[in-house]
Coordinates of C-alpha atoms in Angstrom, one line a residue:
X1 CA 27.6 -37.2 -18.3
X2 CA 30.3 -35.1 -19.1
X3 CA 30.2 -31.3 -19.3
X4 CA 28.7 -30.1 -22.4
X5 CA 29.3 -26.3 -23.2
X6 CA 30.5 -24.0 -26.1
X7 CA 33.6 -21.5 -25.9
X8 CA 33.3 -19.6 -22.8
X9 CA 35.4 -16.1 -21.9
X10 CA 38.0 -16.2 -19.7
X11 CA 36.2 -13.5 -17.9
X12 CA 33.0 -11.6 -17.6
X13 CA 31.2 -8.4 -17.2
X14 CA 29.7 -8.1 -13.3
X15 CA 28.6 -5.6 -10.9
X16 CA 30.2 -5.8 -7.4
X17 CA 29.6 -3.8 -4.5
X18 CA 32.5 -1.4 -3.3
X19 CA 30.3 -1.4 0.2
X20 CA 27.3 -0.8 1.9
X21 CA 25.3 1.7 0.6
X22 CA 23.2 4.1 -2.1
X23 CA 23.4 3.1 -6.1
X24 CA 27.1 4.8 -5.9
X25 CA 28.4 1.6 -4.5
X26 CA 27.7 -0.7 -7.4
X27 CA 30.7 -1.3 -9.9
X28 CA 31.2 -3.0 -13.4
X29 CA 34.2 -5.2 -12.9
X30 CA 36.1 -8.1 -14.5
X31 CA 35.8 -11.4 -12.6
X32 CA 36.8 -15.1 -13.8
X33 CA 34.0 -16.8 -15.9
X34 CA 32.1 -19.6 -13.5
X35 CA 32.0 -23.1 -14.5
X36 CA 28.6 -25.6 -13.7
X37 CA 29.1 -28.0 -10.9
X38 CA 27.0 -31.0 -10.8
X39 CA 23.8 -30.2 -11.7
X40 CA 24.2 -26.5 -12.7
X41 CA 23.7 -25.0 -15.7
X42 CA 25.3 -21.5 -17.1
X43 CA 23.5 -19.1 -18.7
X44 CA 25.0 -16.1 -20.9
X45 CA 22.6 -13.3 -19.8
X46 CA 20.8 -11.3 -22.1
X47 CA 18.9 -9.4 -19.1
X48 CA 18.2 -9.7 -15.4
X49 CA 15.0 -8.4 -13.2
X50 CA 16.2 -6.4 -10.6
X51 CA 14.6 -6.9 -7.0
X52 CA 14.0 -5.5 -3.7
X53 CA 16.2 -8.3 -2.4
X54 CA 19.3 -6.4 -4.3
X55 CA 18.5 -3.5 -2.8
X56 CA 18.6 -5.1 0.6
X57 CA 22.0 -6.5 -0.5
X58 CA 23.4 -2.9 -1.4
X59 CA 22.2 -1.2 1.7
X60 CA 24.5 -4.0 3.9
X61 CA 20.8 -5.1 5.2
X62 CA 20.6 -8.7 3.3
X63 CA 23.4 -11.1 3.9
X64 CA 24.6 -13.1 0.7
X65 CA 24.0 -16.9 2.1
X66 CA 27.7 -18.6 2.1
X67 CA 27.2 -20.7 -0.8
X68 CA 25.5 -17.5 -3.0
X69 CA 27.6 -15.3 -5.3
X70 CA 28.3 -11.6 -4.2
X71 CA 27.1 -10.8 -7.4
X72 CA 23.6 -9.0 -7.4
X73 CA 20.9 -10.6 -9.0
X74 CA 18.4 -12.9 -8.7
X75 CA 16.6 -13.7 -12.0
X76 CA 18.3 -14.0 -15.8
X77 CA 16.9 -15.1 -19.1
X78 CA 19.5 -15.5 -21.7
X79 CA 20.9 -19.4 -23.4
X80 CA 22.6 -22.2 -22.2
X81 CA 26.5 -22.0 -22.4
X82 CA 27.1 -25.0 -20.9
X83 CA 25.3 -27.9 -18.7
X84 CA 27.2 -29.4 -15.6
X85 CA 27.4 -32.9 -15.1
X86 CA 24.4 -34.9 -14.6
X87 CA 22.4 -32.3 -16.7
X88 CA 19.3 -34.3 -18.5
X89 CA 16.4 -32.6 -20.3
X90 CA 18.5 -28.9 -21.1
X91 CA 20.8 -28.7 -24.0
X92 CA 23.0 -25.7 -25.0
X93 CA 22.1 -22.7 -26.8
X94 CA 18.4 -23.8 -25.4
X95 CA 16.9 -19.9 -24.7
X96 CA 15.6 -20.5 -20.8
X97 CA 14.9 -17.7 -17.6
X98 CA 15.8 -18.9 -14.7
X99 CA 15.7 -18.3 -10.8
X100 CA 19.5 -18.1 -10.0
X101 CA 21.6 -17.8 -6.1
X102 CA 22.8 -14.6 -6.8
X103 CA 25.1 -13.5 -9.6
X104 CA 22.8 -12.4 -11.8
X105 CA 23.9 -8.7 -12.7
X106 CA 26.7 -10.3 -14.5
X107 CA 27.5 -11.6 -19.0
X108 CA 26.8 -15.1 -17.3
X109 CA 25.2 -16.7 -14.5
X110 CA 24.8 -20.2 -12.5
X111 CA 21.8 -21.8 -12.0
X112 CA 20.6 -24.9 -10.4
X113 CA 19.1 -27.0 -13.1
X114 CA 16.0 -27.7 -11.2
X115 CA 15.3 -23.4 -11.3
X116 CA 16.0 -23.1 -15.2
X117 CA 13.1 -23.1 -17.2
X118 CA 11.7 -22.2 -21.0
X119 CA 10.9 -18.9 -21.8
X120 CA 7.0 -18.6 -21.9
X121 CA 5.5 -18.4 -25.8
X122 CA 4.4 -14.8 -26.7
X123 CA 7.1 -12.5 -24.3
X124 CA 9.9 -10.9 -24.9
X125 CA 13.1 -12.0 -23.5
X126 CA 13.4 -8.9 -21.5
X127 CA 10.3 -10.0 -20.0
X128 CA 11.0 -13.1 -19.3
X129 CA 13.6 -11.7 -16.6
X130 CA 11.1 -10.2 -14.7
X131 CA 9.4 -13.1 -14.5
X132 CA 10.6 -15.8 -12.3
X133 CA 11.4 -14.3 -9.1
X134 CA 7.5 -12.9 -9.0
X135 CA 6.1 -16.0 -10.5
X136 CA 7.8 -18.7 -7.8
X137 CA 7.7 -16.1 -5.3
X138 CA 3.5 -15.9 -5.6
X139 CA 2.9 -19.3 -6.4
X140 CA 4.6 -20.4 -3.2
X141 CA 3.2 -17.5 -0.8
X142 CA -0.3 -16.9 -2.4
X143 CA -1.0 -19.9 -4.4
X144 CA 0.3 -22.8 -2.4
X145 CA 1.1 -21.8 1.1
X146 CA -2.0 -19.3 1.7
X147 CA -4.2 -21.5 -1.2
X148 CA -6.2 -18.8 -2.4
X149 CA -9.6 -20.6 -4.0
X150 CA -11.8 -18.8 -6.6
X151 CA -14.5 -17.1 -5.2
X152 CA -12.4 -15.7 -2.7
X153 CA -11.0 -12.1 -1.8
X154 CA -7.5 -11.3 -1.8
X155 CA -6.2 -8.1 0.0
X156 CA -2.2 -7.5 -1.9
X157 CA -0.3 -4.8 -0.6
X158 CA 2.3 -3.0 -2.9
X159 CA -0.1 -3.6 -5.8
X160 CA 2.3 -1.3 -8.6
X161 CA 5.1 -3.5 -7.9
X162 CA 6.4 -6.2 -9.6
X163 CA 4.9 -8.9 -7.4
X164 CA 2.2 -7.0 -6.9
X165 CA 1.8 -6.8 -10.3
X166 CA 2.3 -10.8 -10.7
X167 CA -0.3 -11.2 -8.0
X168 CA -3.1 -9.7 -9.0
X169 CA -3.1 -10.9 -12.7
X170 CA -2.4 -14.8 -10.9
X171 CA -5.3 -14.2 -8.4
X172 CA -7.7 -12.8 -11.4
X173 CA -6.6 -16.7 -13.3
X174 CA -7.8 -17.7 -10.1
X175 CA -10.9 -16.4 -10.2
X176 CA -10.5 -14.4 -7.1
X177 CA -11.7 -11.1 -6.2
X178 CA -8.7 -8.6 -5.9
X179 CA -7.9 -5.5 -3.4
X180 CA -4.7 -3.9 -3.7
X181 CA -3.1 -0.7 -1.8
X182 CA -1.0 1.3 -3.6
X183 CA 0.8 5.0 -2.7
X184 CA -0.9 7.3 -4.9
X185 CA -3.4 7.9 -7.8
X186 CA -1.5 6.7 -10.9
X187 CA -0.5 3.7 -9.0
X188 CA -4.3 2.7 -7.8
X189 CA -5.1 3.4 -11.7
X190 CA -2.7 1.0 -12.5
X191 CA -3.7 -2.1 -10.4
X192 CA -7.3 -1.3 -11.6
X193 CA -6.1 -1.8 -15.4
X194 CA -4.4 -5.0 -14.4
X195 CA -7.5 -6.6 -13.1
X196 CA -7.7 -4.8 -9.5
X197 CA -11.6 -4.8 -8.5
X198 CA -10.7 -2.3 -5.6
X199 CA -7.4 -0.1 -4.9
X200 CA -6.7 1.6 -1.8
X201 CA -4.6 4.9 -1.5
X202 CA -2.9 4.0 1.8
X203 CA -1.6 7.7 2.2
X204 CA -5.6 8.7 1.8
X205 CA -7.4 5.6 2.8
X206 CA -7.6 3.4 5.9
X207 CA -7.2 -0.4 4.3
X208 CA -9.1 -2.2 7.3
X209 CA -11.7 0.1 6.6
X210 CA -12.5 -0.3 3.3
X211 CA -11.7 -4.0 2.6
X212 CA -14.2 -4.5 5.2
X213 CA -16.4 -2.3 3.4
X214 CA -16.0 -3.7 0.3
X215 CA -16.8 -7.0 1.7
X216 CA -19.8 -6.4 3.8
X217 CA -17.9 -6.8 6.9
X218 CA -16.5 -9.7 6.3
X219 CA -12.8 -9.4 5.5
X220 CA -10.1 -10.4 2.8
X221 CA -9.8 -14.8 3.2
X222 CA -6.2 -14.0 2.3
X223 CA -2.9 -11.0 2.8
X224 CA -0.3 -10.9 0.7
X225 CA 1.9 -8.5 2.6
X226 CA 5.1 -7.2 1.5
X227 CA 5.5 -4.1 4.8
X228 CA 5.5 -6.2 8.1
X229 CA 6.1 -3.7 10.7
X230 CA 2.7 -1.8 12.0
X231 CA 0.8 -3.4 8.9
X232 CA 1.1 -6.9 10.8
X233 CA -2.0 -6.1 13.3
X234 CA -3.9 -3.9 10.4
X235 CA -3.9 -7.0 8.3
X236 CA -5.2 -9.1 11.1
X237 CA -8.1 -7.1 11.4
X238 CA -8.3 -6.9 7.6
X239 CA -8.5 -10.6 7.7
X240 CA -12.1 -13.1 7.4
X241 CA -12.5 -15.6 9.7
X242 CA -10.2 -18.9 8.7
X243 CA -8.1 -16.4 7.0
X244 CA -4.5 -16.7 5.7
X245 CA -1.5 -14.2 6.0
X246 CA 1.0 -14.3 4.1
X247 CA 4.2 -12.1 5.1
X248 CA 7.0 -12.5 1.9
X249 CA 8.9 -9.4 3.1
X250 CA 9.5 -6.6 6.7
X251 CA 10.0 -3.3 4.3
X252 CA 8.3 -1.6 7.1
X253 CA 10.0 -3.7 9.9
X254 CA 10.7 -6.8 11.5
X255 CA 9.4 -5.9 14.8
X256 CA 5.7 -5.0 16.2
X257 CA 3.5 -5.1 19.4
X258 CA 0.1 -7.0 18.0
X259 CA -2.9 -8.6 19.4
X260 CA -2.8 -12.2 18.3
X261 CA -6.1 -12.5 20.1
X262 CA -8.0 -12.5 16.7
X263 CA -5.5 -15.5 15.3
X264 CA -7.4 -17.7 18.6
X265 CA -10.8 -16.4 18.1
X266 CA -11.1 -16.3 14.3
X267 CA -8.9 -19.4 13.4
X268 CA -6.2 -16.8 11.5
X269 CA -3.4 -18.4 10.2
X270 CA 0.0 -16.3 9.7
X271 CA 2.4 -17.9 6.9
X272 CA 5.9 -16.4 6.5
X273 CA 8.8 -16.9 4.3
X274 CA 11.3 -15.9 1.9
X275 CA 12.7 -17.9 -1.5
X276 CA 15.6 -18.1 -1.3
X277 CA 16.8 -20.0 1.7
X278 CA 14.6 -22.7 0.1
X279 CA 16.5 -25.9 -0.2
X280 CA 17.1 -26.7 -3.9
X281 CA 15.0 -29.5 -4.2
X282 CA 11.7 -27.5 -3.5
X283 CA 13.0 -24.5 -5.5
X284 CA 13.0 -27.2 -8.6
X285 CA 9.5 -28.8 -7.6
X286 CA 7.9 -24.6 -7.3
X287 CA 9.5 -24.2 -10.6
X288 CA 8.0 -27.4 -12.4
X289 CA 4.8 -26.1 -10.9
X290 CA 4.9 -23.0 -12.3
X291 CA 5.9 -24.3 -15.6
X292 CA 2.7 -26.2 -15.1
X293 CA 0.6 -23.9 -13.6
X294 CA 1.4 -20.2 -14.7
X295 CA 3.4 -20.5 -18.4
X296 CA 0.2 -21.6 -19.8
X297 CA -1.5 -17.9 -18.2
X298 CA 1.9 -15.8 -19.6
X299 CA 1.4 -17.6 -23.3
X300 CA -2.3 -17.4 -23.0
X301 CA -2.1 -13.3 -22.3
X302 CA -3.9 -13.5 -18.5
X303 CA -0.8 -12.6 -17.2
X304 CA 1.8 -10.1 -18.8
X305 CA 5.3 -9.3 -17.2
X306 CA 5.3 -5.3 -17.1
X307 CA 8.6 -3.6 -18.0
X308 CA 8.3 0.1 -16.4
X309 CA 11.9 0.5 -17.8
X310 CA 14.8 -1.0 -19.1
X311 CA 18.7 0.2 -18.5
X312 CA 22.0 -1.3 -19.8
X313 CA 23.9 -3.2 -17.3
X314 CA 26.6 -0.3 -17.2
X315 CA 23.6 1.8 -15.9
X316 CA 23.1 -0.2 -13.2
X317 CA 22.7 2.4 -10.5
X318 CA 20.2 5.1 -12.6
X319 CA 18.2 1.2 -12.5
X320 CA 18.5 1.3 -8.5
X321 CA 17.8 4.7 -8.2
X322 CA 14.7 4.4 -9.5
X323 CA 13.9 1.4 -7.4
X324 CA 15.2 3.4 -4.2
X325 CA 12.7 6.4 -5.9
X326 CA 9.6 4.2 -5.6
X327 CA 8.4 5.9 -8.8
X328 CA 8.3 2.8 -10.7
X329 CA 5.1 0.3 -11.7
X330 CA 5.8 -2.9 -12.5
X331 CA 9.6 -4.6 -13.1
X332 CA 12.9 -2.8 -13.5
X333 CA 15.1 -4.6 -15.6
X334 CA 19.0 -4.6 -16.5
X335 CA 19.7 -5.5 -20.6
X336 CA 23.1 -6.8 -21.6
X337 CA 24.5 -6.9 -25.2

């Protein structure tokens, strides 16, 4: 199949990095339009979620994989500007979001095919950007990897966040029972209006102590756990017998001392992992299954993609300053003309 696309610019609109460090490092430059490869698709961005992950990237602490653009960004919704060869089921001008290898803070953006999908009925398209970084991201960790059941009890950490966020609205479709920890009083508020049926003030509250609490004694049968660091034992602890951990991120370190006693005696199970190293071909079968599994939630109103606030992509850094601010609940999100 040949290339199908419309007129593309010479060049585009993208923010680089001038180095490591604070929102003052991030640039809007000129940079030669991509073209699809074999099975890629481009998309001419309308907006882009921005993630922890590109603050990771700013700071110098996350790598860009050799095959990945330097170009922030790793979720876009926008249309189809043109389909690489050997592109079935995806035409151009088609209105999609998509999970992308970088470059996403930029007028357009690759994609693998296999990671583009339709924009749910009933959203915005500014909400569809926030949406498929959280939605593969929980579907994988929480859903699939951890296989959180109805009927049981979920402990999420970071529930204000954008996953967090995702999470507890997935795990309420679920038919779960929902605990969340958040850093202060607005933010437990907030979980609780999403579906939350307990939210712990970490700066106020011990977590073991009151998810045991909560649940007679028994414990949480699965962690969602965005800190790592000294939160690796605590969750342990948090845990039910037969339980399942699952660490998606180290904001509060990569290393810890812990007593992996209670993994023998109470048959724990700790899952790690990050999406993006994921080959392509089981980025495209997570994406048909949240097609499947989750659009049918976002169109049916159980789960809703919360915009805290929007910024043009010139304003790139105030957007990562409030992400570096904490301040925010919910998605941050980058708009483009």
């Amino acid at each position: 199949m040949s290339e199908a696309k419309e007129d593309l610019p010479k060049t585009i609109r993208a923010v680089t990095l001038t180095g490591a460090g604070g929102p003052e490092v991030l640039r809007l430059s000129e940079l030669p339009c991509p073209r699809p490869g074999p099975g890629q698709v481009l998309i001419a961005v309308r907006a882009a979620g921005v993630n922890r992950p590109d603050i990771a990237q700013r700071e110098g602490r996350y790598p860009v994989p050799p095959d990945a653009s330097p170009v922030p960004g790793l979720e876009v919704v926008g249309h189809i500007a043109a389909l690489g060869d050997g592109v079935d089921g995806l035409a151009v001008g088609q209105q999609v979001c998509a999970l992308v290898h970088g470059g996403g803070y930029a007028s357009h953006a690759l994609a693998d095919a296999g990671t583009v999908m339709p924009v749910p009925d009933g959203i915005s398209l500014e909400q569809a950007a926030a949406l498929p970084e959280v939605a593969l991201t929980v579907e994988f960790n929480m859903m699939q990897r951890a296989a959180l059941r109805g009927g049981e009890t979920v402990l999420i950490h970071g529930g204000s966040s954008g996953i967090g966020s995702h999470a507890i609205e997935r795990a309420k479709a679920q038919g779960a029972t929902v605990i969340v920890t958040a850093g202060n009083a607005a933010k437990c508020a907030y979980c609780r209006d999403l579906g939350a049926d307990l939210a712990i003030n970490y700066h106020e509250q011990d977590f073991v102590a009151e998810t045991l609490s909560f649940t007679s004694g028994r414990g949480a049968d699965v962690v969602l756990d965005m800190v790592g660091g000294d939160y690796v034992s605590r969750n342990l602890q948090a845990l039910a017998a037969d339980g399942r951990y699952a660490l998606i991120s180290l904001q509060g370190g990569r290393h810890i001392a812990a007593d992996l006693e209670p993994l023998l005696r109470r048959r724990l199970s700790l899952i790690g992992s990050t999406l993006r190293p994921l080959p392509p071909a089981r980025k495209a079968a997570l994406a048909a299954d949240v097609i499947q599994q989750v659009w049918p939630l976002v169109a049916g109103g159980q789960i809703r993609p919360r915009i805290f606030q929007s910024f043009p992509l010139e304003q790139v850094a105030q957007a990562h300053a409030l992400m570096d601010s904490g301040q925010h609940m919910g998605k941050i999100v980058l708009t483009l003309d």
